Coordinates of C-alpha atoms and ligand atoms in Angstrom, one line a residue:
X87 CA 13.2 -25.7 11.0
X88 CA 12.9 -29.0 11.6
X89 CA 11.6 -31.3 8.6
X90 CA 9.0 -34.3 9.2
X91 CA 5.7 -33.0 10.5
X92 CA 3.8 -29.7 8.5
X93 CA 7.0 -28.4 6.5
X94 CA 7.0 -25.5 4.9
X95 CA 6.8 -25.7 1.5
X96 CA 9.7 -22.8 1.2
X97 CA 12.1 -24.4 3.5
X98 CA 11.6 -27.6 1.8
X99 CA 12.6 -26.3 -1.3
X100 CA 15.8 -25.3 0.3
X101 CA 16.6 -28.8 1.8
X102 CA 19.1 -31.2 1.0
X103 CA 17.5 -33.9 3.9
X104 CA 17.2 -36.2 1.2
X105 CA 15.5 -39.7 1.9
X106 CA 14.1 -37.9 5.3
X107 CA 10.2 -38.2 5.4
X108 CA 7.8 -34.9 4.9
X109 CA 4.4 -33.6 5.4
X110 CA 3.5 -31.4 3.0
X111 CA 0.0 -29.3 2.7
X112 CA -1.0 -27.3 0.0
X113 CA -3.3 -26.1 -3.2
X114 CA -3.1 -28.4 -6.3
X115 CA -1.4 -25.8 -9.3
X116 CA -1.1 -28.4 -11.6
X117 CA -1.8 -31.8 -11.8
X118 CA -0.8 -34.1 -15.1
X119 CA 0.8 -37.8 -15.9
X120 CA 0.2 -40.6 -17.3
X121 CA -1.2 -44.1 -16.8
X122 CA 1.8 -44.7 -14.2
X123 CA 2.0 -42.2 -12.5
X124 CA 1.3 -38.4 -11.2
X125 CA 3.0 -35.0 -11.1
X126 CA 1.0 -32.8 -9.2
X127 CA 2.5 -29.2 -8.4
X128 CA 1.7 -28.0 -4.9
X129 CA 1.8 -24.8 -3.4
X130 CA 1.4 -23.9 0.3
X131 CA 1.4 -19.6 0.1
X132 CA 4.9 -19.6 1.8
X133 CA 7.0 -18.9 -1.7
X134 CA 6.0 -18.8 -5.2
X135 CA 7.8 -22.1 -6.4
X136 CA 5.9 -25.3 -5.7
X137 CA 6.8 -28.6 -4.9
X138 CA 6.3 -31.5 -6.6
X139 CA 4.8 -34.7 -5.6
X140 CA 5.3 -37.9 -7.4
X141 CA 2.5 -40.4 -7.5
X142 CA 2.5 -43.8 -8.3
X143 CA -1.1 -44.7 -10.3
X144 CA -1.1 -48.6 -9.0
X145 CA -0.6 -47.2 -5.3
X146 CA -3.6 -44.6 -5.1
X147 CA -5.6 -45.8 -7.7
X148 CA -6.9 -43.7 -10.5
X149 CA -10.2 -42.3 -8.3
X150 CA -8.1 -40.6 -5.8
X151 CA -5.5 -39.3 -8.4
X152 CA -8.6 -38.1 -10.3
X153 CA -10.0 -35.9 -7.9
X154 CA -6.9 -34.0 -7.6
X155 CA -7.2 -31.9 -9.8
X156 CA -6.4 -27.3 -10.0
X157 CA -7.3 -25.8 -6.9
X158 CA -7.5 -29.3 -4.2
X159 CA -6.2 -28.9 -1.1
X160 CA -4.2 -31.9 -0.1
X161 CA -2.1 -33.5 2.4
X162 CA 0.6 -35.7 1.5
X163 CA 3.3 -37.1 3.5
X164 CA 6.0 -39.0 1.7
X165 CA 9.9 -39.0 0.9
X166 CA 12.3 -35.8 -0.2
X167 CA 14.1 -37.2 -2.8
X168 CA 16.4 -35.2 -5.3
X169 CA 14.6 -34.4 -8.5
X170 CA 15.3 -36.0 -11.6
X171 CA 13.5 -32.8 -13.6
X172 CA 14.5 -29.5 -14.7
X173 CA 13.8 -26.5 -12.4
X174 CA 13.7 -28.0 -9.1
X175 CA 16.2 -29.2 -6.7
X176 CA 14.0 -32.1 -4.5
X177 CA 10.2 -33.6 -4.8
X178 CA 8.4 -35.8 -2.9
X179 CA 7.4 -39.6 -3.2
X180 CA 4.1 -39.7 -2.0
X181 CA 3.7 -42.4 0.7
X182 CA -0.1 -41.1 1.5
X183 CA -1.9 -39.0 0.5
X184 CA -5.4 -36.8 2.4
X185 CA -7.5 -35.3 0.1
X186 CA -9.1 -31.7 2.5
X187 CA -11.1 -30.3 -0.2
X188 CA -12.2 -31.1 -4.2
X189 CA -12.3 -28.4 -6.8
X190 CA -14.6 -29.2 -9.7
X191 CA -12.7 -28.1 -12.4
X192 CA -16.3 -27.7 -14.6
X193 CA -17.0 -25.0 -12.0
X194 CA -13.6 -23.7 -10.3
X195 CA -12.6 -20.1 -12.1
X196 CA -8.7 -20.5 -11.7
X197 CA -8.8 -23.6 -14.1
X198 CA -6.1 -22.3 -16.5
X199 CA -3.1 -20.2 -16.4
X200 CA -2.9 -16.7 -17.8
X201 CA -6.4 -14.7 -16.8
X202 CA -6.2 -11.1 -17.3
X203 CA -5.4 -9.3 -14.2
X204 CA -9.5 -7.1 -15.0
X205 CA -11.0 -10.8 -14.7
X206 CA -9.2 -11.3 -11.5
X207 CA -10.1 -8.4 -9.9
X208 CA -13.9 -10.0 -10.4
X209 CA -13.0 -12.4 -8.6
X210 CA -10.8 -10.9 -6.0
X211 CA -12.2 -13.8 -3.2
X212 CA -10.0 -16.5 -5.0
X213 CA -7.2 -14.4 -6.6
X214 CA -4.4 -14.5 -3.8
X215 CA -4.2 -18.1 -4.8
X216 CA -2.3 -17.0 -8.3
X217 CA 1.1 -16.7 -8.2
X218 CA 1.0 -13.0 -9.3
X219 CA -1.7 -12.1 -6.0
X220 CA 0.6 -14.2 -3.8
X221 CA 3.3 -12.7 -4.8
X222 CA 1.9 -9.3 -4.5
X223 CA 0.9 -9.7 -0.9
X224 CA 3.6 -11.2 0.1
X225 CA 5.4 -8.5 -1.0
X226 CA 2.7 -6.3 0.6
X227 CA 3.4 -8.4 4.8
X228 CA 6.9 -7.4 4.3
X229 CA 6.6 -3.7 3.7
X230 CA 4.2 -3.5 6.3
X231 CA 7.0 -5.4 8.8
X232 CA 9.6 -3.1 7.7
X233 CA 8.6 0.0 8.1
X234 CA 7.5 -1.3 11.8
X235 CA 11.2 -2.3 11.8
X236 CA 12.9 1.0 10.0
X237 CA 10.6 3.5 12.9
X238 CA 11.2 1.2 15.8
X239 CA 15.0 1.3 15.0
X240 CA 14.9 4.9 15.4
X241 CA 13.3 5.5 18.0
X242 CA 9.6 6.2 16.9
X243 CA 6.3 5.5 18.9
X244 CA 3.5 3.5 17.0
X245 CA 0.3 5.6 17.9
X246 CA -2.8 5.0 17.2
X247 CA -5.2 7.6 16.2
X248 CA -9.0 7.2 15.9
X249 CA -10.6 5.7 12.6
X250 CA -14.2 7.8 13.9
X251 CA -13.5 11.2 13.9
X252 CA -15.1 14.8 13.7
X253 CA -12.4 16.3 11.8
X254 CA -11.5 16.9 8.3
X255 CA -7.8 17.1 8.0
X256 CA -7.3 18.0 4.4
X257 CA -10.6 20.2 4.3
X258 CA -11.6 18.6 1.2
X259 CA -14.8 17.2 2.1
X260 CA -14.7 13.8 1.0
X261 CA -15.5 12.1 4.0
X262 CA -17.6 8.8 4.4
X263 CA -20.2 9.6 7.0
X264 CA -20.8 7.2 10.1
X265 CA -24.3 7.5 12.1
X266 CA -26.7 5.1 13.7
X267 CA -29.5 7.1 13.0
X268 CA -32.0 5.5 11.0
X269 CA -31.8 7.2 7.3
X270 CA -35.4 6.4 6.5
X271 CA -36.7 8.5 9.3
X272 CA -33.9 11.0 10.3
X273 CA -34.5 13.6 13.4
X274 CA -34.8 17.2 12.6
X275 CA -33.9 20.3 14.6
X276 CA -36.6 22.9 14.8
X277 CA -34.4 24.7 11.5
X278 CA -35.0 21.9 9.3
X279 CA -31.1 20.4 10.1
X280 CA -30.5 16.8 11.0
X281 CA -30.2 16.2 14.3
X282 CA -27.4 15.1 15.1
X283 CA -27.1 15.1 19.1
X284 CA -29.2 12.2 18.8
X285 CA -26.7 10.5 16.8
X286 CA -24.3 7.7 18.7
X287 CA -21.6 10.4 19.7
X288 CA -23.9 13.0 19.9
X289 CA -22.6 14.8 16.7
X290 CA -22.1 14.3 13.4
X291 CA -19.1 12.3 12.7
X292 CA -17.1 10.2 9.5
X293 CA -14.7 7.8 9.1
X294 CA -11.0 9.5 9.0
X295 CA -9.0 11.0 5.9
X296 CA -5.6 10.8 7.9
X297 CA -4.3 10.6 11.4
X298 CA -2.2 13.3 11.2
X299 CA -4.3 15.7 13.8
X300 CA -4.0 13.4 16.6
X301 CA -0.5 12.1 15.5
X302 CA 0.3 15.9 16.1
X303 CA -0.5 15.7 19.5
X304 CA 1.5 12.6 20.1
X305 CA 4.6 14.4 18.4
X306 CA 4.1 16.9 21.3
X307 CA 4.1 14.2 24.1
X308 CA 6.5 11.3 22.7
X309 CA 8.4 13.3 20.2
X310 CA 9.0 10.8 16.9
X311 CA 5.5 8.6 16.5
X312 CA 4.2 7.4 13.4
X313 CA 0.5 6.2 12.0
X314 CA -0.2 3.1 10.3
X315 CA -3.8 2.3 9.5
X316 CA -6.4 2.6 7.4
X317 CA -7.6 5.6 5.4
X318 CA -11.0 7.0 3.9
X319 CA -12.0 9.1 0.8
X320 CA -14.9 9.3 -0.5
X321 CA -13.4 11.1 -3.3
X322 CA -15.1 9.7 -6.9
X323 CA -11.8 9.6 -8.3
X324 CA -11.5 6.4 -10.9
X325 CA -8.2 6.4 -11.3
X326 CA -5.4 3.3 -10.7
X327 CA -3.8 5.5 -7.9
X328 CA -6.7 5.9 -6.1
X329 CA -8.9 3.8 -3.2
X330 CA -11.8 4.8 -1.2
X331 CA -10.1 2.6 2.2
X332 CA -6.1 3.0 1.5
X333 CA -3.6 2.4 4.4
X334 CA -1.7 5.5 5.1
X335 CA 1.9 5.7 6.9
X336 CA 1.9 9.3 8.9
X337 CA 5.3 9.8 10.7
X338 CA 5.5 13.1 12.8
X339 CA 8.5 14.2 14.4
X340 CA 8.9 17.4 16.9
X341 CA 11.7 19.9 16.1
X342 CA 12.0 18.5 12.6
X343 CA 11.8 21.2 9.9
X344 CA 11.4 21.0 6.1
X345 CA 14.7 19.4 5.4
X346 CA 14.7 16.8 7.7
X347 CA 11.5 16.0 6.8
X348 CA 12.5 15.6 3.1
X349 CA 15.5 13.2 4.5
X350 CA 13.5 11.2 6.6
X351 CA 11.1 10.7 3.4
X352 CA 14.0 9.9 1.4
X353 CA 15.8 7.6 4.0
X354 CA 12.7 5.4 5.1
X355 CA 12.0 4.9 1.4
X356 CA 15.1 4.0 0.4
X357 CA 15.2 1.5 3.1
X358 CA 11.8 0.2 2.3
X359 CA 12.8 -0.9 -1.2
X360 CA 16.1 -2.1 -0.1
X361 CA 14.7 -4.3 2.2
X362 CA 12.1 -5.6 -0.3
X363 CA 15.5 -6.2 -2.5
X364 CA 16.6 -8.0 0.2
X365 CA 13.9 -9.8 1.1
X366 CA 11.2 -10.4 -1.2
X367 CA 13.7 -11.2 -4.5
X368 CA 11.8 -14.6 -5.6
X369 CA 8.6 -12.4 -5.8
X370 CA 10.3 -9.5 -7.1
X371 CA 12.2 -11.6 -9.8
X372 CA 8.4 -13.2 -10.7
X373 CA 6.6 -9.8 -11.0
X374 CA 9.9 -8.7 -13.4
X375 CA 9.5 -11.8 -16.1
X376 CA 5.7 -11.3 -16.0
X377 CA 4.6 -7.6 -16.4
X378 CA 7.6 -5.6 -16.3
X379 CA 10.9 -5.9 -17.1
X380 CA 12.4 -2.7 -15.7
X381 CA 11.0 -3.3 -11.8
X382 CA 14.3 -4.4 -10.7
X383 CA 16.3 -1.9 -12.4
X384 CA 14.2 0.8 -11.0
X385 CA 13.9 -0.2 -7.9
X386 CA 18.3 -0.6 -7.7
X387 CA 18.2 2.9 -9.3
X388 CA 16.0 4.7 -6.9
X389 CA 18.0 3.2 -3.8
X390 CA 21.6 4.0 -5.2
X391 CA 20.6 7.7 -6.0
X392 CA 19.9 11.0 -4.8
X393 CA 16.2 12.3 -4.9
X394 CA 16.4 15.4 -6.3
X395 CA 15.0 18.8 -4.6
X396 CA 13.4 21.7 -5.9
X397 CA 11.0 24.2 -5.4
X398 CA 7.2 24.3 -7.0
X399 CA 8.1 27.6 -8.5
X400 CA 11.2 26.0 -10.2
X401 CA 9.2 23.1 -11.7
X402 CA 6.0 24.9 -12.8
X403 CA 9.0 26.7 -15.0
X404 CA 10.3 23.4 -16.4
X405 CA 6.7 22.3 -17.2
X406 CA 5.7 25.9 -18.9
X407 CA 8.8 25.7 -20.9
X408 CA 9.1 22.0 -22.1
X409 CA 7.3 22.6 -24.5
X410 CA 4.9 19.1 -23.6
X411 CA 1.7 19.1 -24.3
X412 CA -0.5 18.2 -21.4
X413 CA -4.1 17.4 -20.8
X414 CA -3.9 19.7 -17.8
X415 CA -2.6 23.4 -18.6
X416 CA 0.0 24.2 -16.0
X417 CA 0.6 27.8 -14.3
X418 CA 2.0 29.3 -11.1
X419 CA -0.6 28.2 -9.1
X420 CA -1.8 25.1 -10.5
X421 CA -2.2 21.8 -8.5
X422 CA 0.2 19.7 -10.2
X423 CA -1.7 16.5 -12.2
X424 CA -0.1 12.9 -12.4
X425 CA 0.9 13.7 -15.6
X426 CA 3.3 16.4 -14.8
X427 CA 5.0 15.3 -11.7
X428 CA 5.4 12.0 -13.9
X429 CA 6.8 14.2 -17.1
X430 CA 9.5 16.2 -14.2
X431 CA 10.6 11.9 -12.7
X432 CA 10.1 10.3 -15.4
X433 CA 11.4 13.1 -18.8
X434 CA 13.2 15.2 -17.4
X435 CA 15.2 14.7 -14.0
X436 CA 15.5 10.7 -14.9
X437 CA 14.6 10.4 -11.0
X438 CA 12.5 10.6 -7.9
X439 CA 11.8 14.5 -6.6
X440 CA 11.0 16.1 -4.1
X441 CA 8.9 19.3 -4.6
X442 CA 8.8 22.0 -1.4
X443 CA 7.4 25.3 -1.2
X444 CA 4.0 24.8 -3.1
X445 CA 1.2 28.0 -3.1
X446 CA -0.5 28.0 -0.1
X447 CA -4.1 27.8 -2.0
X448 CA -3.5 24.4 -2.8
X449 CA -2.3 23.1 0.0
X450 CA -3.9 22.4 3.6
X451 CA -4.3 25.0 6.6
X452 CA -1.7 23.5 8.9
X453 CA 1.5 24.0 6.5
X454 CA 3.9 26.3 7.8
X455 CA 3.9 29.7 6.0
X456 CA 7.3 30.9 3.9
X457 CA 7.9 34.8 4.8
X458 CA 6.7 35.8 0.8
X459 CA 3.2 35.4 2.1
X460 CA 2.6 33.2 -1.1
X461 CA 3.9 29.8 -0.3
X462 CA 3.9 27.1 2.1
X463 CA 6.4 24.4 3.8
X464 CA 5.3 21.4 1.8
X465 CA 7.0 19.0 0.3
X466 CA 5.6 16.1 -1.7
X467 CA 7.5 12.7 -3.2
X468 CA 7.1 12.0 -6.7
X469 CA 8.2 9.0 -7.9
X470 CA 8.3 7.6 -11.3
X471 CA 5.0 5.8 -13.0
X472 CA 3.3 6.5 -9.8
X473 CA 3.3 10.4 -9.2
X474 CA 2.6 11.5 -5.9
X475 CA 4.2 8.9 -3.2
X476 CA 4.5 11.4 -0.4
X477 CA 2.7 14.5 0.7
X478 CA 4.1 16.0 3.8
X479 CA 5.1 19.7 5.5
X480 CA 6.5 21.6 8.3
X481 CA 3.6 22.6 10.3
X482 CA 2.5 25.5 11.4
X483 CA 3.4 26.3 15.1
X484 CA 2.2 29.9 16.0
X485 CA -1.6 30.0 16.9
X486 CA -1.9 33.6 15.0
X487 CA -0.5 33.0 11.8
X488 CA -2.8 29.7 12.2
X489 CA -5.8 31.4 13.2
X490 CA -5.1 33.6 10.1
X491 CA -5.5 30.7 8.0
X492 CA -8.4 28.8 9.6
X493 CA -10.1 32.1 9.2
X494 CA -9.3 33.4 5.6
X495 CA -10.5 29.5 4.4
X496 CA -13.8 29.9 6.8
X497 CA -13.1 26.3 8.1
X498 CA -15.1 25.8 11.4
X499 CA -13.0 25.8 14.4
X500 CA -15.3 23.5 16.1
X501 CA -14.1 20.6 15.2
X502 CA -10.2 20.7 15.6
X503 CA -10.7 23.3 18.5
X504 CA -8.4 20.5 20.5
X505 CA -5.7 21.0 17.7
X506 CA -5.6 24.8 17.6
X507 CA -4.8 24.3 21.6
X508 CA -1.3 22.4 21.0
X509 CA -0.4 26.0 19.6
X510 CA -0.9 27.5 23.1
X511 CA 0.9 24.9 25.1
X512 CA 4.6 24.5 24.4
X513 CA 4.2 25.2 21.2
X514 CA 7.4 23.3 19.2
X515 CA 8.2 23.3 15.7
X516 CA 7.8 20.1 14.1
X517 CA 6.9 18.2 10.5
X518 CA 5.5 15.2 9.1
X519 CA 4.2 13.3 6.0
X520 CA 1.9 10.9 4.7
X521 CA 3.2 7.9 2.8
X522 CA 0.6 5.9 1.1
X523 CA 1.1 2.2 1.7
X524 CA -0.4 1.2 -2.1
X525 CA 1.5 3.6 -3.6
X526 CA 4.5 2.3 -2.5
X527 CA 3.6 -1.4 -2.7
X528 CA 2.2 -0.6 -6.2
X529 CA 6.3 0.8 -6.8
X530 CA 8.1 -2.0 -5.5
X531 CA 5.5 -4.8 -7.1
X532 CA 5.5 -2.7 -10.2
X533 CA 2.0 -3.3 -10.7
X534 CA 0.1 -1.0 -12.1
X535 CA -3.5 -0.2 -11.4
X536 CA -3.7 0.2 -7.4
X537 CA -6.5 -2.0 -7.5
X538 CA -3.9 -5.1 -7.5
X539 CA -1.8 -4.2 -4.6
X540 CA -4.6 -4.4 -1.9
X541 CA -6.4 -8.1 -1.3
X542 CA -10.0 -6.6 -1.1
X543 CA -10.2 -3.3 -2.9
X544 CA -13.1 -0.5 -1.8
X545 CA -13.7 1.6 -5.3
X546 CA -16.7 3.5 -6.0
X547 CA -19.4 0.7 -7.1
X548 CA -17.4 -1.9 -5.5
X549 CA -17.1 -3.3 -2.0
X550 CA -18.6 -7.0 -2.6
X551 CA -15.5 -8.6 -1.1
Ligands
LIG257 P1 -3.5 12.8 -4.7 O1 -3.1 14.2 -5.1 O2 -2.6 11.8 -5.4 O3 -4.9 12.5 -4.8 P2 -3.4 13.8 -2.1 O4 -2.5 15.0 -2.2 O5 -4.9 14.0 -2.0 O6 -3.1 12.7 -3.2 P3 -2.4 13.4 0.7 O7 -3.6 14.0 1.3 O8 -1.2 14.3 0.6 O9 -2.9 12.9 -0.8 O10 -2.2 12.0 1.3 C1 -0.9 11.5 1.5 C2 -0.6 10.3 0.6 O11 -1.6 9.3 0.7 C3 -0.4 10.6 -0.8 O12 0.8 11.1 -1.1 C4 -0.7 9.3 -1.5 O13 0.4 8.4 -1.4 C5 -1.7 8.7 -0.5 N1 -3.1 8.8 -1.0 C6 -3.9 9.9 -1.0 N2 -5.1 9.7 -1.4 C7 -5.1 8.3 -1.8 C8 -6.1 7.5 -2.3 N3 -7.4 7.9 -2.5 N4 -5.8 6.2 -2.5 C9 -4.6 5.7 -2.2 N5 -3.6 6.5 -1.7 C10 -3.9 7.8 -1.5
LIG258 MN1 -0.7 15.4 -1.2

């Protein structure tokens, strides 16, 4: 890119044009000096490192110097020159400078260095400007590019399903409800029931809990698609893995069965952290000095190794005989908690797993039943200090056994009537899971409440900004 006119403040850092003049824009990090002249740190969003910018007092005079202070955006254009200091390559002679916008340091939050990542959250309208929030969703843009980049490369279709639906995919019932109706003066039916033909769509509908319904239906059409888009649960879960809005990654893939599935989850995530390896390094080096010194390490070690597979039934053995004590009791038939699919990554297999064949009681109507009548096609991720990454299956594909299912759970039929159909017309068998885009930015970033990986988190009691 051509330096002289808005330079970015990342390839500046990496030139050697020096006597060349730039134009530089940024946020004021730091500003210090002395009665000759000023040092001011500038940072511009496009890498963590800042430039500097040399300032001579006599030249701007000591009002204009004064008003630059944490937080100012400014416009300076001036000469590269190499740097005399430590830790920097080049810095900038200031020939002018453009003050855009003051912050009054008696009244701007991110006066000093070193707030506690709860604080920020308070303020989570200003925190991107820290290095750790910049770094973070930085981090964030290039996961989301590469796993447009890993499905295009092989040949899957980005669909889009519907964010209003009538379904509930996971039958769990924590759905956000959405209506026009006015709530202080709701129609009734003549039963006493809430109208809800006079609603907008004409029935009761709520903001979806995955798109993996409809991304069934484009499986059957396109034949590898994938989701990407947002998510709701209204589940009241406080927990750092958990958001009310989340973005979920669904890819669905006719003629795939349990094992390819459990590849494909294992290839696209191993190529997601390679490519943040690859990419994002500066950020990734950051996050490693500041909060945790393993991040790197890990995220080498889950790329150069094999994930291992097992069944449920296997690792419900391990956890009974571990002789661990848990919070949760584990049995056959137990839905596994955080703690144990962390104590089977993180204790005892020293690496990521993959768990298949769960009981079909805790696991959704659409999995594709095992001949023991007991257990189903599933297979989730775990991955260490996170848990659950992954949850995914072979689906179902013959409209009895289905039926079977729907019926013995009394789910109503109405609403996914559509879906039952694909089993009647060229039925295929096919499988698919759901990646959780937090989840793995909260892996790669190392982070470790979920809260941090997402710029404006949507918690219960919380959804200011
Ligand atoms: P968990 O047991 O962790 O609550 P789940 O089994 O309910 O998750 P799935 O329905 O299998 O989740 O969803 C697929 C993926 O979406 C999960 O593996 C996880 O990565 C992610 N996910 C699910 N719920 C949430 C949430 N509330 N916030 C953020 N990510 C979530
Ligand atoms: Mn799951």
């Amino acid at each position: 890119m051509a330096i002289g006119h808005k330079t970015k403040i990342v390839d500046l850092l990496k030139s050697k044009d020096f006597g060349s003049t730039v134009d530089v824009k940024g946020w004021v990090r730091t500003s210090r000096g002395n009665k000759y002249v000023s040092f001011i740190h500038l940072n511009d969003g496009s890498t963590i490192n800042n430039i500097q910018i040399v300032a001579d007092v006599e030249k701007f005079g000591e009002d204009l110097l004064k008003q630059i202070t944490t937080g100012a955006c400014i416009h300076v254009v001036g000469k590269l020159v190499e740097s005399q200091g430590q830790g920097q390559t080049c810095e900038v002679q200031a020939d002018t400078i453009e003050i855009y916008g003051t912050a009054d340091p008696l009244t701007y939050p991110l006066q000093k260095k070193g707030h506690s990542l709860e604080f920020l959250r308070e303020i989570a309208y200003l925190r991107p400007r820290t290095n750790t929030f910049g770094a973070v969703f930085r981090i964030r843009h290039h996961m989301a590019y590469a796993i447009h980049k890993y499905f295009n490369d092989h040949g899957f279709y980005y669909f889009h399903t519907p964010i209003i639906t009538t379904s509930d995919t996971e039958g769990a019932g924590s759905m956000f409800q959405v209506s026009t109706l006015d709530m202080e003066k709701l129609p009734h039916t003549e039963t006493g029931a809430v109208d809800y033909s006079q609603d907008f769509f004409g029935q009761a509908t709520n903001l979806t809990v995955s798109g993996q319904l409809e991304g069934e239906l484009g499986a059957m059409a396109l034949g590898a698609i994938y989701t990407f888009g947002p998510t709701f649960r209204a589940e009241n879960s406080n927990t750092p893995r958990h958001l009310a809005e989340f973005w979920m990654i669904e890819p669905e893939v006719a003629f795939n069965d349990n094992d390819d599935n459990q590849d494909l989850a294992e290839d696209f995530l191993k190529y997601l952290i390679q490519y943040a390896l690859d990419n994002c390094m500066d950020d990734i080096q950051f996050l490693n000095d500041m909060f945790d010194k393993e991040l790197i390490d890990r995220l080498k070690f889950v790329v150069a190794n094999s994930f291992k597979r097992l069944a449920y039934t296997e690792a419900v053995e391990i956890l009974e005989s571990s002789g661990h004590k848990f919070e949760f009791p584990v049995f056959w038939g137990a839905d596994l908690q955080s703690e144990h699919e962390r104590y089977l990554v993180e204790k005892h297999f020293k690496c990521p797993v993959i768990l298949t064949d769960y009981p079909k009681e805790i696991k959704s109507f659409y999995m594709k039943q095992n001949e023991d009548g007991k257990t189903v096609r599933a297979m989730d991720v775990l991955f260490p200090k996170i848990g659950e990454i992954i949850g995914g299956s072979e689906r179902e594909t013959d409209y009895d056994k289905l039926m079977t299912r729907v019926n013995e759970l009394g789910m109503h039929t109405d609403p996914i009537w559509w879906y039952l159909e694909t089993r009647k017309f060229g039925t295929a068998p096919h499988a698919g899971f759901g990646l959780g885009f937090e989840r793995l930015i909260l892996f790669v970033t190392g982070m470790a409440n979920i809260r941090d990986v997402i710029p404006f988190p949507r918690t219960p009691n919380n959804a200011e900004f």
